[in-house]
Every structure is written in structure tokens, then in C-alpha cells.
CSV table of C-alpha atoms in Angstrom, one decimal:
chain,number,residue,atom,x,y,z
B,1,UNK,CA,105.4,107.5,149.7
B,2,UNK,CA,106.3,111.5,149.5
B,3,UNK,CA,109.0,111.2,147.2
B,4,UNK,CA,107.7,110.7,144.1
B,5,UNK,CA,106.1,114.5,144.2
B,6,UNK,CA,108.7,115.8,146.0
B,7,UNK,CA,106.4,117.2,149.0
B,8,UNK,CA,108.6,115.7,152.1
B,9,UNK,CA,109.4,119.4,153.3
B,10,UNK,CA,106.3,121.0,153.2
B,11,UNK,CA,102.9,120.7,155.2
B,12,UNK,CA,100.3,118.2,154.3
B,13,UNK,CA,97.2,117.4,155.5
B,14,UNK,CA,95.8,114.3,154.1
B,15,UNK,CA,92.3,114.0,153.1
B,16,UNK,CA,92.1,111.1,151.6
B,17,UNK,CA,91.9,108.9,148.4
B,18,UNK,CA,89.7,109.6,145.1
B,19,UNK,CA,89.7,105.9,144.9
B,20,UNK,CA,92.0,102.5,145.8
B,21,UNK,CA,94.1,102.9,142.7
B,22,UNK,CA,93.9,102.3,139.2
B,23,UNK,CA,96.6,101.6,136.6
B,24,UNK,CA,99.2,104.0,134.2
B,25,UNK,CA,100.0,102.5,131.0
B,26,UNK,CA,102.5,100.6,132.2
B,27,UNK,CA,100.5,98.3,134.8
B,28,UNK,CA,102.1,100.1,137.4
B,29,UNK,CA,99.0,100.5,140.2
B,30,UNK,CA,98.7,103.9,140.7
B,31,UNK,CA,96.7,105.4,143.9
B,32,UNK,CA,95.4,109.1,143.8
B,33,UNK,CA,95.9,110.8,147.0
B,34,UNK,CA,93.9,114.2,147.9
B,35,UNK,CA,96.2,116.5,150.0
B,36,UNK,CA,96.1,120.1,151.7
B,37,UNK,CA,99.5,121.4,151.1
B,38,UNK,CA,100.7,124.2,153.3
B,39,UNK,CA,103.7,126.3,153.6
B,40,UNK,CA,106.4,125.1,156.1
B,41,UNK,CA,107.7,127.4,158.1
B,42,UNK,CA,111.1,126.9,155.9
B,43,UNK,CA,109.6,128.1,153.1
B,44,UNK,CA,107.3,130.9,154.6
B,45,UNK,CA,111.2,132.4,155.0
B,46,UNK,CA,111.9,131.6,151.4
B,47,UNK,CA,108.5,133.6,150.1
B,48,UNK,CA,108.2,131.3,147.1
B,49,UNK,CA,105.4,132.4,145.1
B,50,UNK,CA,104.0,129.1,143.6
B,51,UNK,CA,103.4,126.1,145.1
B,52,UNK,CA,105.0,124.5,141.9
B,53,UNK,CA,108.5,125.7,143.1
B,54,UNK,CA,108.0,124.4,146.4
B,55,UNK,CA,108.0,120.7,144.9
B,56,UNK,CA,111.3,118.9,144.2
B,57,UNK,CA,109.9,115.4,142.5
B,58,UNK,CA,111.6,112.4,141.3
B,59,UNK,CA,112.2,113.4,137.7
B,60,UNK,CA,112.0,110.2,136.9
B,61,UNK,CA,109.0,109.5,137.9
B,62,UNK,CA,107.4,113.5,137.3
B,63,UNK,CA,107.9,114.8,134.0
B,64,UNK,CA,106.1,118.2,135.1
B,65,UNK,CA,105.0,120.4,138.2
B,66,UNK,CA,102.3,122.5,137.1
B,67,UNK,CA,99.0,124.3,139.1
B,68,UNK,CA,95.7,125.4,137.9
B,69,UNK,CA,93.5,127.8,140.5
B,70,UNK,CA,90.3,125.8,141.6
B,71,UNK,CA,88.4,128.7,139.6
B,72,UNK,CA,90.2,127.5,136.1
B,73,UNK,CA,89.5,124.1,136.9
B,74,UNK,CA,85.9,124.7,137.9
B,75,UNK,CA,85.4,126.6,134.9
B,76,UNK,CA,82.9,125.1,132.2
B,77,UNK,CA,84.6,127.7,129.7
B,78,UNK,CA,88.1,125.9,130.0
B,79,UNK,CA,86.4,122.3,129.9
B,80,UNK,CA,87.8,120.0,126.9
B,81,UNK,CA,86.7,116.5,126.2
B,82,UNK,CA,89.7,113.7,126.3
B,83,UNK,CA,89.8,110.0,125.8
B,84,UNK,CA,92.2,107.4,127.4
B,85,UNK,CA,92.8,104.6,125.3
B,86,UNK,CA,94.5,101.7,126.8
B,87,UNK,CA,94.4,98.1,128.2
B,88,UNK,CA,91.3,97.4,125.4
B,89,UNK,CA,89.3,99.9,127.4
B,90,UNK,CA,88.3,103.6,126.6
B,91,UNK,CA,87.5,106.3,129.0
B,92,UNK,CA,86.0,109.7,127.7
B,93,UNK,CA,86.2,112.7,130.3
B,94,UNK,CA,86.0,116.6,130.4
B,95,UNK,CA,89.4,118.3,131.4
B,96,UNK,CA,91.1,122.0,132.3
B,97,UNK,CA,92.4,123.7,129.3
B,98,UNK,CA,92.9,127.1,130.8
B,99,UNK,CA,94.6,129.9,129.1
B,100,UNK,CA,98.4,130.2,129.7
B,101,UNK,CA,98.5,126.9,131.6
B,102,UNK,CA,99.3,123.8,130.5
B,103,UNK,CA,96.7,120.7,128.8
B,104,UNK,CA,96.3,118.1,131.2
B,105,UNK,CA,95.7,115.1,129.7
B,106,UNK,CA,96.2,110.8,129.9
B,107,UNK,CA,96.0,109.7,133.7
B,108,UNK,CA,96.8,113.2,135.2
B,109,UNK,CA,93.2,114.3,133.1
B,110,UNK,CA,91.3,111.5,134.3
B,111,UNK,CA,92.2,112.2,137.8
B,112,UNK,CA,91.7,115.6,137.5
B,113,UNK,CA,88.4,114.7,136.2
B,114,UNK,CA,87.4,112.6,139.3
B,115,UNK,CA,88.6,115.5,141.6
B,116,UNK,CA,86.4,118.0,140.3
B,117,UNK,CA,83.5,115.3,139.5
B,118,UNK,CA,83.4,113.8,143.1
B,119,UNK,CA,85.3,116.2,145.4
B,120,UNK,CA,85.5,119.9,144.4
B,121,UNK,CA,82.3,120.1,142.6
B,122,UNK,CA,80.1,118.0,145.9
B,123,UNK,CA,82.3,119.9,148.3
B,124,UNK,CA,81.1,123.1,146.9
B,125,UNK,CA,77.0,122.5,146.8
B,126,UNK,CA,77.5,121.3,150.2
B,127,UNK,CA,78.8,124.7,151.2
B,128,UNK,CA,76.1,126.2,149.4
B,129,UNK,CA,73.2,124.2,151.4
């Protein structure tokens, strides 16, 4: 479902799933969907600079829209180490903490984490082969 990011009037492209899903801290399952996002033509006329202000999300669900260039996230100078705590299990993983943007952290990190660790980071030494 589109509407909990708010993404319903821009261009996706769908490339999968980093994995089935895995639960938040409520129990809620929670499945981790790896999108191209485009401009629509709608807001090609609007000449919105960030992708950020594109995205109208269930604020009930979203507490915050942010982005981080691939470069940031890639970036072993911006890596932190985190831990999620919950359920009587522990996870430890590296995450962004770029300059001027904002600390990702809990479920968003570890995601984040799993993107760059099994997409982004593969994706790349492929290219380089």
C-alpha cells in the first residue's frame, strides 16, 4: 500500500524487497520495499527541489520525511554503530550520521543498514567488474 509514504502521485518503479518483513516494536509486520522514485510529469511543472517535498505521508503513521545522497550513505566517514533492543533480541549495525542531516536510527537504521549492506554496496562492485 502507497499511502503510508505518501508516494501515490509520483513515479515508482519497484525493484523489490530487502526481505519478506520483519517487525517494529509494536508487532506490527513491517515489509521494506526498494523503489526508483521519479518525477511525475505534475511535479516536473511544480520544479520541487527535494524529493522530501514531493512526499505527502500518513502522519500518523510517518513521523519524518528526510533524504541522504547515496555518497553520504556510502560514506565510511558518516558511519555510526547503533543497537536495536527489543522483543529479547539485540541487533548491532553501522548507520548514516552525515553532517546537516538527520540520525537515522531504530528500524529506519537497520533497514538502512540492509540497503547499503546487500543492495547499494553489491550493486556498486558489480558495476565495477
Amino acid at each position: 500500500d502507497s499511502n503510508e509514504p505518501g508516494v501515490n502521485a509520483l513515479d515508482i518503479e519497484i525493484l523489490g524487497s530487502l526481505f519478506d518483513s520483519i517487525p517494529s516494536k509494536h508487532g506490527t509486520p513491517v515489509q521494506p520495499i526498494v523503489a526508483y522514485i521519479s518525477l511525475s510529469k505534475l511535479h516536473a511543472l511544480r520544479k520541487a527541489d527535494l524529493i522530501c517535498d514531493l512526499l505527502y505521508p500518513d502522519r500518523n503513521e510517518v513521523a519524518q520525511v528526510f533524504a541522504v545522497p547515496v555518497d553520504e550513505l556510502l560514506n565510511p566517514a558518516y558511519q555510526k554503530r547503533e543497537e536495536l533492543v527489543g522483543r529479547g533480541t539485540s541487533v548491532r549495525y553501522s548507520v548514516p550520521s552525515a553532517p546537516n542531516h538527520v540520525d537515522i536510527w531504530g528500524l529506519t537504521g537497520l533497514l538502512t543498514h540492509s540497503l547499503i549492506h546487500h543492495v547499494l554496496i553489491p550493486s556498486i562492485r558489480r558495476q565495477m567488474l
